[in-house]
CSV table of C-alpha atoms in Angstrom, one decimal:
chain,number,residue,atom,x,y,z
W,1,UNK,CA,1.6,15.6,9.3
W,2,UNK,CA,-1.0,16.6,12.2
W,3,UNK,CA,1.6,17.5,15.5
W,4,UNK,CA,4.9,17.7,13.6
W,5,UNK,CA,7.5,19.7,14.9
W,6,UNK,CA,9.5,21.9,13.1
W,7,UNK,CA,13.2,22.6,13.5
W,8,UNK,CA,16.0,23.8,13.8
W,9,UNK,CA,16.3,20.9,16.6
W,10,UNK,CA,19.7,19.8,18.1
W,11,UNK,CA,22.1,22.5,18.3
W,12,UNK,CA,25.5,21.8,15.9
W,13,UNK,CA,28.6,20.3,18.3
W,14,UNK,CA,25.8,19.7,21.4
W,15,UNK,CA,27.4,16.1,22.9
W,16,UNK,CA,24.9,13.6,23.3
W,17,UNK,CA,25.7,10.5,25.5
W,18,UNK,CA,24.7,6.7,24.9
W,19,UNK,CA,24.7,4.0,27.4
W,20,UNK,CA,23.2,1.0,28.6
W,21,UNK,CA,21.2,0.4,31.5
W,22,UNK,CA,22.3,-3.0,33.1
W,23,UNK,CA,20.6,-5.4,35.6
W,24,UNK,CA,17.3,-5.3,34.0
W,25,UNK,CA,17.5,-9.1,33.8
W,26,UNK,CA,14.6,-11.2,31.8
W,27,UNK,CA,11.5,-10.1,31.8
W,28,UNK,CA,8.0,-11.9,32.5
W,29,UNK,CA,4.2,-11.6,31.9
W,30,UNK,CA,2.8,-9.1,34.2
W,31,UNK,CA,6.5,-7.3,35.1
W,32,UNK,CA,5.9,-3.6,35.4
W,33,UNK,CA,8.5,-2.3,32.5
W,34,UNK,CA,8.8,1.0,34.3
W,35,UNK,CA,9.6,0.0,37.2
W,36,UNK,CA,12.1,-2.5,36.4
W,37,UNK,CA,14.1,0.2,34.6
W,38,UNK,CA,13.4,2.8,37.5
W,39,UNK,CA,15.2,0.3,40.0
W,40,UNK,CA,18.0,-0.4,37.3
W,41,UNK,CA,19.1,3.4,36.5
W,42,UNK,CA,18.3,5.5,39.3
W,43,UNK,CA,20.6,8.3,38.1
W,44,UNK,CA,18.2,9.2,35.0
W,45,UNK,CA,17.7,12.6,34.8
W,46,UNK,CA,15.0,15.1,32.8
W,47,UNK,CA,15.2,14.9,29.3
W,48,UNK,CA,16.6,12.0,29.4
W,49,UNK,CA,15.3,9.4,26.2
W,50,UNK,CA,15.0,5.9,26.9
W,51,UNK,CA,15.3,3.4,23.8
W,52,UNK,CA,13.4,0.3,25.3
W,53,UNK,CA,13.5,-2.7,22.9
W,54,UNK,CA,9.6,-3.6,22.3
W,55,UNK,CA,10.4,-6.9,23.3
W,56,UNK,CA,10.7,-6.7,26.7
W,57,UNK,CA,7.5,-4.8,26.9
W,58,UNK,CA,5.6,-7.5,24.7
W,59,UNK,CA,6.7,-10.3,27.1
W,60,UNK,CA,5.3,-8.2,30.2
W,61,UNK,CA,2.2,-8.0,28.1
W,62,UNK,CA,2.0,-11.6,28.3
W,63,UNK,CA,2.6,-11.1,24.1
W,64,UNK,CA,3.7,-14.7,24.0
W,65,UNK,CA,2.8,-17.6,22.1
W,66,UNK,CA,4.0,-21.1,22.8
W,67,UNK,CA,3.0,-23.8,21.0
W,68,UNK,CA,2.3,-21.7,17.9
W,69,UNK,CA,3.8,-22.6,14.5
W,70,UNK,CA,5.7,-19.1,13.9
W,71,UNK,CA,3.6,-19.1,10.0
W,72,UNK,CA,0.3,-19.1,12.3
W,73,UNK,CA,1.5,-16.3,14.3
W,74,UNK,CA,2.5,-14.2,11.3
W,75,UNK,CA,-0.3,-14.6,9.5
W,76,UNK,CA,-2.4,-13.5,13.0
W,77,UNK,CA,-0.7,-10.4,12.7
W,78,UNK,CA,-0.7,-9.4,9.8
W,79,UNK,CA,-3.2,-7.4,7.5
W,80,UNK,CA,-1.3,-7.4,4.5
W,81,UNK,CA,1.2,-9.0,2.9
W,82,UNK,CA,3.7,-6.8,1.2
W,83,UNK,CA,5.9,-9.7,-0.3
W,84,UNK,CA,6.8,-13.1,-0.2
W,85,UNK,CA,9.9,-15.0,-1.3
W,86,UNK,CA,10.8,-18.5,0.4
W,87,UNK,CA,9.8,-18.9,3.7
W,88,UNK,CA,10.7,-14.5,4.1
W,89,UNK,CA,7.5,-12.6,4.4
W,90,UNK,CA,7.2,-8.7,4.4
W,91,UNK,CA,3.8,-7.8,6.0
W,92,UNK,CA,2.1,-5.3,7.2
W,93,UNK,CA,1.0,-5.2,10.9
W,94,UNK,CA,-2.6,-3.8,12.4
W,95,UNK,CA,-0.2,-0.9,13.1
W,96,UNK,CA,0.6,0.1,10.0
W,97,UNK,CA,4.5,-1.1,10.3
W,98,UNK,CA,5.6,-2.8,7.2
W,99,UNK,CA,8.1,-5.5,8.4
W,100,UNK,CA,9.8,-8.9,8.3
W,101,UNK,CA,7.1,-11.8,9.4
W,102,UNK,CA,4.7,-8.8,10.8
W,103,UNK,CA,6.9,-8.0,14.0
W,104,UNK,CA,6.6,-11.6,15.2
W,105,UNK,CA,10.3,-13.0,16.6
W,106,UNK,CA,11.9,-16.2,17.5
W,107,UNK,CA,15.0,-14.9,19.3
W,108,UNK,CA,15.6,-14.1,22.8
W,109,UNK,CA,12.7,-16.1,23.8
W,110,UNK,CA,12.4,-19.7,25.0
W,111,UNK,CA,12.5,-22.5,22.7
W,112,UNK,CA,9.0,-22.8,21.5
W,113,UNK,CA,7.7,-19.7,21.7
W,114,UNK,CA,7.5,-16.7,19.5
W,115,UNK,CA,6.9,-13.1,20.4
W,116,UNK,CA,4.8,-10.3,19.0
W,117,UNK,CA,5.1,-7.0,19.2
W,118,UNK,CA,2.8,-4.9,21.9
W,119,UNK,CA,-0.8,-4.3,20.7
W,120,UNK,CA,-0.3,-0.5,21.3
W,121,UNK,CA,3.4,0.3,21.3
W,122,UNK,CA,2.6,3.8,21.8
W,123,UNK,CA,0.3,3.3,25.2
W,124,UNK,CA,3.4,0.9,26.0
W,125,UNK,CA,5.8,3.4,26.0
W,126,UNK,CA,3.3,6.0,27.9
W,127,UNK,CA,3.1,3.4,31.0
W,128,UNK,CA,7.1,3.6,31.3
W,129,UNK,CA,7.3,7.0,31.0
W,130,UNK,CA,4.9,7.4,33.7
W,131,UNK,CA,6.7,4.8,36.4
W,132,UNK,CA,9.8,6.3,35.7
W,133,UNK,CA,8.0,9.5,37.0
W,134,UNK,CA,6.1,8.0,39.5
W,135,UNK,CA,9.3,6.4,41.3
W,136,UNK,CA,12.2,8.9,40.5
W,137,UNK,CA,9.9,12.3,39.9
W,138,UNK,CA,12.1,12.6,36.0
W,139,UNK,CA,10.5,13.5,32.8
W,140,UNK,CA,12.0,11.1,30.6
W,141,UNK,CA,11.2,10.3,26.6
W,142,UNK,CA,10.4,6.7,26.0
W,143,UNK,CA,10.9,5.1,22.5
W,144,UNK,CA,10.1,1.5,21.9
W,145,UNK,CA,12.5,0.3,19.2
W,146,UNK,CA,12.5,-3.4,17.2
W,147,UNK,CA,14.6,-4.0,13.7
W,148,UNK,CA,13.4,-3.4,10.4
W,149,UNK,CA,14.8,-4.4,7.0
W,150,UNK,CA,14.9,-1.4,4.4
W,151,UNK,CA,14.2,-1.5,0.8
W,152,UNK,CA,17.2,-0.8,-1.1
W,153,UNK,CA,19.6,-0.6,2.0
W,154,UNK,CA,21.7,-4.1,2.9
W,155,UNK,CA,21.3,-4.9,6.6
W,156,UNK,CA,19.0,-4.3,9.6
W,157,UNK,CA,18.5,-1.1,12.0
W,158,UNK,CA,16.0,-0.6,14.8
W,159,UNK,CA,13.6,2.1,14.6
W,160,UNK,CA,10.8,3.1,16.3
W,161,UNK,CA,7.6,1.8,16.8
W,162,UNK,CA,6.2,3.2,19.8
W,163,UNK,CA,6.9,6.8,20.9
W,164,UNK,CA,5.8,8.8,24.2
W,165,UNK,CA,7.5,12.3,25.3
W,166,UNK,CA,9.7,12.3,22.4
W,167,UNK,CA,9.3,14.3,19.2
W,168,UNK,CA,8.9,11.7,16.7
W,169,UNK,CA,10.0,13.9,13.6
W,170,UNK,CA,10.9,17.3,12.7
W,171,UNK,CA,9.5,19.1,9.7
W,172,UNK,CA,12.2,21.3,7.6
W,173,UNK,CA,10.4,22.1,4.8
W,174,UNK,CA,9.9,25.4,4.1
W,175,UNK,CA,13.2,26.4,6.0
W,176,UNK,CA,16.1,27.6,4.0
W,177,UNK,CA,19.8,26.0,4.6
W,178,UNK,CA,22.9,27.6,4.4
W,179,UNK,CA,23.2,28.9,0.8
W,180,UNK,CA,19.3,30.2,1.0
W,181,UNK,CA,18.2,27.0,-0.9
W,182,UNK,CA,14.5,26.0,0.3
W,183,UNK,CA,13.5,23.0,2.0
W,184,UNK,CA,11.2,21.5,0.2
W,185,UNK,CA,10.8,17.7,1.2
W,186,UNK,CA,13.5,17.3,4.4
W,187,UNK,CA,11.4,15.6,7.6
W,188,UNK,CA,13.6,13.8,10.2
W,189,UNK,CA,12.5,10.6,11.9
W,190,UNK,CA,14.2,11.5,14.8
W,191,UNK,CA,12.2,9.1,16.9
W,192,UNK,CA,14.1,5.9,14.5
W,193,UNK,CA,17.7,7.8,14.8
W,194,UNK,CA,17.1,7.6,18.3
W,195,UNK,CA,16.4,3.7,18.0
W,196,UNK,CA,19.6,3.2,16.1
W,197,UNK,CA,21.6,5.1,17.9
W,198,UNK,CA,20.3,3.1,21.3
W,199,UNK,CA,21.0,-0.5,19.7
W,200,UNK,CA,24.3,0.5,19.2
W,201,UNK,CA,25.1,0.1,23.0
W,202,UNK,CA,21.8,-3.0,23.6
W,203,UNK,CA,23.2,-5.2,21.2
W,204,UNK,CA,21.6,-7.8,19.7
W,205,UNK,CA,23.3,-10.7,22.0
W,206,UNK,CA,23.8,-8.4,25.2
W,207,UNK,CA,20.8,-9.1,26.7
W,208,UNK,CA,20.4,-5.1,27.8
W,209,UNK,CA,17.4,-4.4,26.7
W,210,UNK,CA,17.4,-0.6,27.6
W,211,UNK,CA,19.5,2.7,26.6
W,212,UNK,CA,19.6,6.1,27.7
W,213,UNK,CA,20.1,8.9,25.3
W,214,UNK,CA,21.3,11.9,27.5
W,215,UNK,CA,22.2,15.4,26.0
W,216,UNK,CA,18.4,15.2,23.6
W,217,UNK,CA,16.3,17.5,26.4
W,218,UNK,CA,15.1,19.5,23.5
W,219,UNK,CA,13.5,16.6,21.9
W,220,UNK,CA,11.3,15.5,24.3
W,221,UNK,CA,7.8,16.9,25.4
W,222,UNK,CA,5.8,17.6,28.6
W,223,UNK,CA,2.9,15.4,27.0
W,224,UNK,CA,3.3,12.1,25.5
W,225,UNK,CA,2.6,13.7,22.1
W,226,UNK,CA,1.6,12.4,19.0
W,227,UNK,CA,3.4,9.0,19.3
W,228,UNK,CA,4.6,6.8,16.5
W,229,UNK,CA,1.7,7.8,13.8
W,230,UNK,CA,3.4,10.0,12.6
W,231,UNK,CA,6.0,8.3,11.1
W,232,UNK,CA,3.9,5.4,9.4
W,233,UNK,CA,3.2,7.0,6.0
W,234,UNK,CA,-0.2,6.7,4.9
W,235,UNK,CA,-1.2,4.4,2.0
W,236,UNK,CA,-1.9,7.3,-0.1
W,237,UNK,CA,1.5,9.0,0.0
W,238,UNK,CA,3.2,5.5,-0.4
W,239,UNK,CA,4.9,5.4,-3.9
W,240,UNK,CA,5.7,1.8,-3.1
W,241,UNK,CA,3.0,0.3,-1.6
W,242,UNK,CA,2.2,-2.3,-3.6
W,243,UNK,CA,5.1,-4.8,-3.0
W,244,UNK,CA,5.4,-8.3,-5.5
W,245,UNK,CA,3.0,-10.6,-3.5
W,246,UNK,CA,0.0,-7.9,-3.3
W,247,UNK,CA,0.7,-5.7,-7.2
W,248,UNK,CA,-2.1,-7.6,-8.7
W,249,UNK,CA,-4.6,-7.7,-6.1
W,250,UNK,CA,-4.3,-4.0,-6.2
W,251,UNK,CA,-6.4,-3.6,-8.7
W,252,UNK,CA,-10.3,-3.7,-7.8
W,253,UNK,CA,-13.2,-2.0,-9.6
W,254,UNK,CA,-13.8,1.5,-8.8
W,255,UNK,CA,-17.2,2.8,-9.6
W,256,UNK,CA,-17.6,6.1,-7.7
W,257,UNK,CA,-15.5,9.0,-8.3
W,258,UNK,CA,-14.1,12.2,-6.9
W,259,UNK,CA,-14.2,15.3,-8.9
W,260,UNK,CA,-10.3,15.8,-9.4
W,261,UNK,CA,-8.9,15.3,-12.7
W,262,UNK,CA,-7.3,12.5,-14.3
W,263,UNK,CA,-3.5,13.2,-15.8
W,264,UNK,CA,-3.0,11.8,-19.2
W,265,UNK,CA,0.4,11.2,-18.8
W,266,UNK,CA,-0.6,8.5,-16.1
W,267,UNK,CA,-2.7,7.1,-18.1
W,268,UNK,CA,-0.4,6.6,-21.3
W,269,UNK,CA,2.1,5.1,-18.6
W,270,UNK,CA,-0.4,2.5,-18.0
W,271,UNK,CA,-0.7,2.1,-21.9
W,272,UNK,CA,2.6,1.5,-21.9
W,273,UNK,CA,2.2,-1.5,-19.2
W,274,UNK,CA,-0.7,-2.7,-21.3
W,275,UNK,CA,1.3,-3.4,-24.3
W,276,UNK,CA,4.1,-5.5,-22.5
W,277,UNK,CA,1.1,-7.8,-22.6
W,278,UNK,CA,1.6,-11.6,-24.4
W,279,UNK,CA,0.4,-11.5,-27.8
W,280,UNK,CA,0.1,-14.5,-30.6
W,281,UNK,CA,2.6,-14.5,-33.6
W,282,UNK,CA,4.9,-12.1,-32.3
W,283,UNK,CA,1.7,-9.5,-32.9
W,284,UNK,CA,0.7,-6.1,-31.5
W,285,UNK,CA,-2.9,-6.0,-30.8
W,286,UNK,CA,-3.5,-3.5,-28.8
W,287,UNK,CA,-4.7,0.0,-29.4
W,288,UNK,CA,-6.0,2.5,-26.6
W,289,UNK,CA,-9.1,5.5,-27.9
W,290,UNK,CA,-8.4,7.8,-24.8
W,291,UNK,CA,-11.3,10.1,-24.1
W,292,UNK,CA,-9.7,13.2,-22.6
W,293,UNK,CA,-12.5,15.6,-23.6
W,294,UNK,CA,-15.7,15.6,-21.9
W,295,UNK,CA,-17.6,16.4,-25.4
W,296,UNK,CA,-16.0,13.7,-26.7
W,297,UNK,CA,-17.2,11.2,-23.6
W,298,UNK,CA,-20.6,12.7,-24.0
W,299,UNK,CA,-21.1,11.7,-28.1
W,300,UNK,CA,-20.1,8.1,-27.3
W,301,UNK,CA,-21.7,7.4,-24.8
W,302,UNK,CA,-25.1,9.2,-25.8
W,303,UNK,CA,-24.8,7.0,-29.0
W,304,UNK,CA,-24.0,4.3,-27.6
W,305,UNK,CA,-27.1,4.7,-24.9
W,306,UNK,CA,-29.4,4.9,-28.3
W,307,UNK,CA,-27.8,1.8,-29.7
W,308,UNK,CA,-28.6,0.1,-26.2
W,309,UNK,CA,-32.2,1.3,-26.1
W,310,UNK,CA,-32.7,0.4,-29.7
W,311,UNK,CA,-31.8,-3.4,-29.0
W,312,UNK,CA,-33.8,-3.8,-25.8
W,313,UNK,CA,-36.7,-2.4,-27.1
W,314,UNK,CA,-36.4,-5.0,-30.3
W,315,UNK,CA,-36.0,-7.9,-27.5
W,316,UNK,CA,-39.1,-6.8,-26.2
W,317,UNK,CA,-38.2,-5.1,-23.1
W,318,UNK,CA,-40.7,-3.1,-21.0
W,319,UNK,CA,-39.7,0.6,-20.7
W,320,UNK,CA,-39.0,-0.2,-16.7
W,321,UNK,CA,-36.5,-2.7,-17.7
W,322,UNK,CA,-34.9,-0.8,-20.4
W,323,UNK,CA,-34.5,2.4,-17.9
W,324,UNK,CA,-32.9,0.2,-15.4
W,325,UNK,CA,-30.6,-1.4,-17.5
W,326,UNK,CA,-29.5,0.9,-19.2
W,327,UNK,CA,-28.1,2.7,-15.6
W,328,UNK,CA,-25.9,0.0,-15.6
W,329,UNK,CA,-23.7,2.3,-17.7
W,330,UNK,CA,-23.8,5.0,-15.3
W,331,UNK,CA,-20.4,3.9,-14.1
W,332,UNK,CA,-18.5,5.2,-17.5
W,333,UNK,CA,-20.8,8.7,-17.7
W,334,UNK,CA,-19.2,9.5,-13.5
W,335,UNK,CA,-15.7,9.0,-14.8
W,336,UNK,CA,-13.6,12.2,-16.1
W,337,UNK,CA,-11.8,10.1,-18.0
W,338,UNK,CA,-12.3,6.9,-20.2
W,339,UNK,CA,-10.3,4.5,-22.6
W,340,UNK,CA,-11.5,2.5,-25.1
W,341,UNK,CA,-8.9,-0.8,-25.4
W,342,UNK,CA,-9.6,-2.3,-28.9
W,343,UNK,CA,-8.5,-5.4,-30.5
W,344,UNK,CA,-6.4,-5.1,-34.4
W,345,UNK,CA,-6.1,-8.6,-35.3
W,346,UNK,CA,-3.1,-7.9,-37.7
W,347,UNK,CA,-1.1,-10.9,-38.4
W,348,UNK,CA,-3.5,-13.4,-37.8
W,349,UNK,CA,-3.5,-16.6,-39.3
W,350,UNK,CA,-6.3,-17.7,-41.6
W,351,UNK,CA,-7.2,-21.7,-42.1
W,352,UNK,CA,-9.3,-23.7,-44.9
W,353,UNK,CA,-12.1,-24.5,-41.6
W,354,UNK,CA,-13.8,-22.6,-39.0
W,355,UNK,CA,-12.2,-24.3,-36.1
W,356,UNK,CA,-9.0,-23.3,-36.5
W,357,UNK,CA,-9.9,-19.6,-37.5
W,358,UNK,CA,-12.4,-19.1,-34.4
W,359,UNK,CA,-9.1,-20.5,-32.1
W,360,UNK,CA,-6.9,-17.9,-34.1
W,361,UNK,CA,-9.6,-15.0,-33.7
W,362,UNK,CA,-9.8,-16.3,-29.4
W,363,UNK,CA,-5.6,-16.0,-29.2
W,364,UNK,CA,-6.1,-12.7,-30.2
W,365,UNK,CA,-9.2,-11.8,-27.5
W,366,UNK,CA,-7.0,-13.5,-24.9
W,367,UNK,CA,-4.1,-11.1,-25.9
W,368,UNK,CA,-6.5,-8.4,-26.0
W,369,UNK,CA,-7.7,-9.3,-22.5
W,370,UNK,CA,-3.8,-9.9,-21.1
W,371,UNK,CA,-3.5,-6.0,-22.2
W,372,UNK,CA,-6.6,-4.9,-20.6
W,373,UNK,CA,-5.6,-6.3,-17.0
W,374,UNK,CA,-2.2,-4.6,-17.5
W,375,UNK,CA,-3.6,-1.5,-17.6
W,376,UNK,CA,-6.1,-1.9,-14.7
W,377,UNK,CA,-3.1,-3.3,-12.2
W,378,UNK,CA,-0.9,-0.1,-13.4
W,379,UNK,CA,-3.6,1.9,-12.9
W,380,UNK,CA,-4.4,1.0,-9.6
W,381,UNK,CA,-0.4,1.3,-9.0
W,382,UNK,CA,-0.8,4.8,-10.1
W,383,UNK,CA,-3.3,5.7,-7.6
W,384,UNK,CA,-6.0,5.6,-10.3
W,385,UNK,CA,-9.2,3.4,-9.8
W,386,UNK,CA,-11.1,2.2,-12.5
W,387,UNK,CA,-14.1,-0.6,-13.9
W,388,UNK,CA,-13.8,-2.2,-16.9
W,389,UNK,CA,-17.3,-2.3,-18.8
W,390,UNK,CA,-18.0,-4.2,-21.7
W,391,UNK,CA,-20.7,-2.3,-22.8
W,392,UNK,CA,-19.0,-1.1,-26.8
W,393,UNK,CA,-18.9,-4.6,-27.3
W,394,UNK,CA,-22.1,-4.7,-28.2
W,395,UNK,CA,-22.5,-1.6,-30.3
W,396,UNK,CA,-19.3,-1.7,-32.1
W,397,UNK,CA,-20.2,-0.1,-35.4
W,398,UNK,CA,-21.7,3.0,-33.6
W,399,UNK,CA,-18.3,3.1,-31.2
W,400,UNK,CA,-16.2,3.3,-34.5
W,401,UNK,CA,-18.0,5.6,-36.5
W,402,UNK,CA,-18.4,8.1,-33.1
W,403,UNK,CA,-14.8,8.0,-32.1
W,404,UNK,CA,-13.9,7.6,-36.4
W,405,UNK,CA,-11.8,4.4,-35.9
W,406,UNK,CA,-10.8,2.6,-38.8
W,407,UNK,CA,-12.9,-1.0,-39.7
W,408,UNK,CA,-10.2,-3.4,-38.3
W,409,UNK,CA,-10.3,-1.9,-34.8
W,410,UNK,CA,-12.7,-4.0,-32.4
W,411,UNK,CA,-13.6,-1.9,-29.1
W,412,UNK,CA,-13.0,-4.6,-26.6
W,413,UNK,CA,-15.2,-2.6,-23.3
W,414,UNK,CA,-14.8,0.8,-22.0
W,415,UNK,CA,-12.5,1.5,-19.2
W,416,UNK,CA,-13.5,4.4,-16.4
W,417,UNK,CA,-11.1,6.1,-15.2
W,418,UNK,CA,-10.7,8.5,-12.1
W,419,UNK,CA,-9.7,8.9,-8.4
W,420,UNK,CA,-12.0,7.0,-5.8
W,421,UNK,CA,-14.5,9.1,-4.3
W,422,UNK,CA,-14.1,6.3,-1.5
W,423,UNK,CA,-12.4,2.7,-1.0
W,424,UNK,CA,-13.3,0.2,-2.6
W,425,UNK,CA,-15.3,-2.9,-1.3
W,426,UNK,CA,-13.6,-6.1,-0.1
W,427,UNK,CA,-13.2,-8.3,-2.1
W,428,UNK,CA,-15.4,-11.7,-1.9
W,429,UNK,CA,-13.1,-14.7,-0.3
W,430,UNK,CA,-11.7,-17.0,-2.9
W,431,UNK,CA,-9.6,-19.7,-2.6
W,432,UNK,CA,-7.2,-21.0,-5.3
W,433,UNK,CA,-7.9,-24.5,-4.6
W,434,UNK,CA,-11.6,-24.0,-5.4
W,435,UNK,CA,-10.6,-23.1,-9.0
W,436,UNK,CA,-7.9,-26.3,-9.4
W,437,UNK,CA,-8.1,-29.5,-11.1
W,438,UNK,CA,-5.0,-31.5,-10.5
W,439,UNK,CA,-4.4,-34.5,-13.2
């Protein structure tokens, strides 16, 4: 984290007082935030932190929609959607905030309307700071606060989402605490504790939309600082990123990557997502060749360039063609890491007519396919990209006697595996009523 501070922060038994400031009143478009709370509390001092609800500053912003069904205005908002149950959405907002209907609120606002939060929170909370300045010469923090669910917690808190003059975190790691343990992963979101402990004394129904925090001097900063970045984690350090609504769209092909190495043990615990796949007849299809060695990457897929060659040239390709083609497979040879999904149709059924045993034989590909995709969405919940390439399908023999597979096993594709050298592209529109018939 770029800007961080480090502790020890707030010395043990230092009093730190909370109150409201009263008379603020409601706010309209084009009010001047600052100086509504510079009139109100005339007695703030230096040092003093402000906990402002975001709300008040959206409506000054003229962040108000009337007229607007509050599903428009969510989906507006948001970039991403985390997870949806019911009419409850989790999205994530062009700010990177990760919240209930992306920020946008239907309370203490006038029927019909709906509010959003501020475009920049952070240049929000600048422009009180400096009024407050301006009209009673104090340095003051300013944190913009609105509520946020938490995953795995019961109930609501308000945390911070824009930050000026405050320190939004301190760093301990690296520290030692009392018994000389180290510090290995302690950061404090100071910036949020401050939220909380400022809608303690708002209220949700008090209609005082502004706290001071006095006895904090040491938090705050000369400068504005590094505002409320630096406590939205980035997508890369996110463990949980992929909520229920967006798991499966995580997955997208990946053919360009970085030169780090691939951890087995990743990959086997996307095996082990693959084979919670459906199968027919209470079956298990599924068996995974995982290419760890680059020797061993190099022998299959030299042979099974030959085999590739050797076929075009017999369709009557023209060396041009055959070159170009055949650096479709490029994809698998840039990977440092490959799997090799293949079908073992063990307890199939066989029938007196073809029919029936090519339906058997297309259960099994299905299954086959279910435990493919499993592995690709883990995969890309792992932090691992990869592109599915169907290329042993068509030089099967050669894959089996190269990687000595038994005869039953049927290489369903090849499967590159590594960390993306960059993001992937967007995904082409599609809508789900282009692909339904209704009867």
């Amino acid at each position: 984290m770029s800007g961080v501070r480090r502790g020890p922060g707030c010395r043990s038994g230092t009093p730190l007082e909370v109150f409201p400031v009263a008379g603020i009143g409601e706010v309209r478009e084009g009010d001047d935030v600052g100086e509504l709370i510079a009139e109100a509390a005339p007695y703030l001092r230096d040092g003093d932190i402000l906990v402002v609800t975001s709300k008040i500053a959206s409506k000054a912003e003229g962040r108000v929609r009337r007229d607007v069904g509050r599903g428009e205005a969510i989906a507006a908002e948001t970039t991403r959607i985390v997870a949806r149950r019911g009419e409850t959405v989790i999205a994530q907002t062009a700010h990177g905030f990760v919240m209930a209907a992306a920020g946008v609120d239907a309370s203490n606002t006038e029927p019909g309307t709906v509010v959003l939060l501020p475009v920049d929170p952070d240049a929000s909370a600048s422009a009180v700071r400096a009024r407050v300045r301006e009209r009673l010469g104090v340095s003051v923090g300013v944190i913009l606060s609105d509520t946020f669910g938490r995953p795995w917690r019961n109930g609501q808190t308000d945390m911070a989402v824009g930050v000026a003059g405050v320190t939004p975190v301190l760093d301990y790691r690296g520290m030692a605490d009392d018994h000389g343990n180290a510090l290995e992963v302690t950061v404090t979101a100071v910036a949020d504790e401050f939220a909380a402990a400022g809608d303690l004394v708002k209220g949700k129904l008090a209609r005082t939309p502004v706290a001071v925090i006095r006895g904090a001097a040491e938090y705050t900063t000369e400068a504005d600082g590094p505002g409320v970045g630096e406590l939205v984690r980035r997508s890369e350090d996110d463990m949980f990123r992929y909520g229920s609504r967006d798991v499966l769209f995580a997955r997208r092909t990946v053919r360009e990557f970085s030169a780090e190495p691939v951890d087995g043990d990743t990959v086997r615990r996307a095996v082990e997502a693959a084979i919670a796949a459906p199968a027919p007849h209470h079956t298990t299809p599924w068996r995974f060749v995982l290419l760890e060695s680059p020797e061993a990457r190099r022998r299959l897929l030299d042979a099974m360039r030959e085999a590739w060659i050797a076929d075009l040239r017999g369709d009557g390709f023209a060396a041009e063609s055959i070159a170009r083609r055949v650096r479709r497979g490029d994809v698998l040879r840039a990977a440092p890491y490959l799997a090799v999904p293949c079908l073992v149709a063990e307890g199939s059924h066989t029938y007196r007519d073809d029919r029936r045993n090519a339906a058997e034989r297309e259960m099994f590909v299905v299954a086959a396919g279910a435990g493919v995709q499993n592995l690709l969405v883990q995969l890309a919940v792992e932090g691992l990209g990869s592109a599915w390439v169907s290329s042993t399908m068509f030089c099967r023999d050669v894959v089996r006697e190269v990687l000595d597979l038994p005869p039953d096993w049927d290489p369903m594709g090849a499967v590159a595996i590594g960390h993306p050298a960059a993001p992937p592209r967007d995904r082409a529109p599609r809508k789900a009523a282009d692909f339904i018939v209704t009867r």
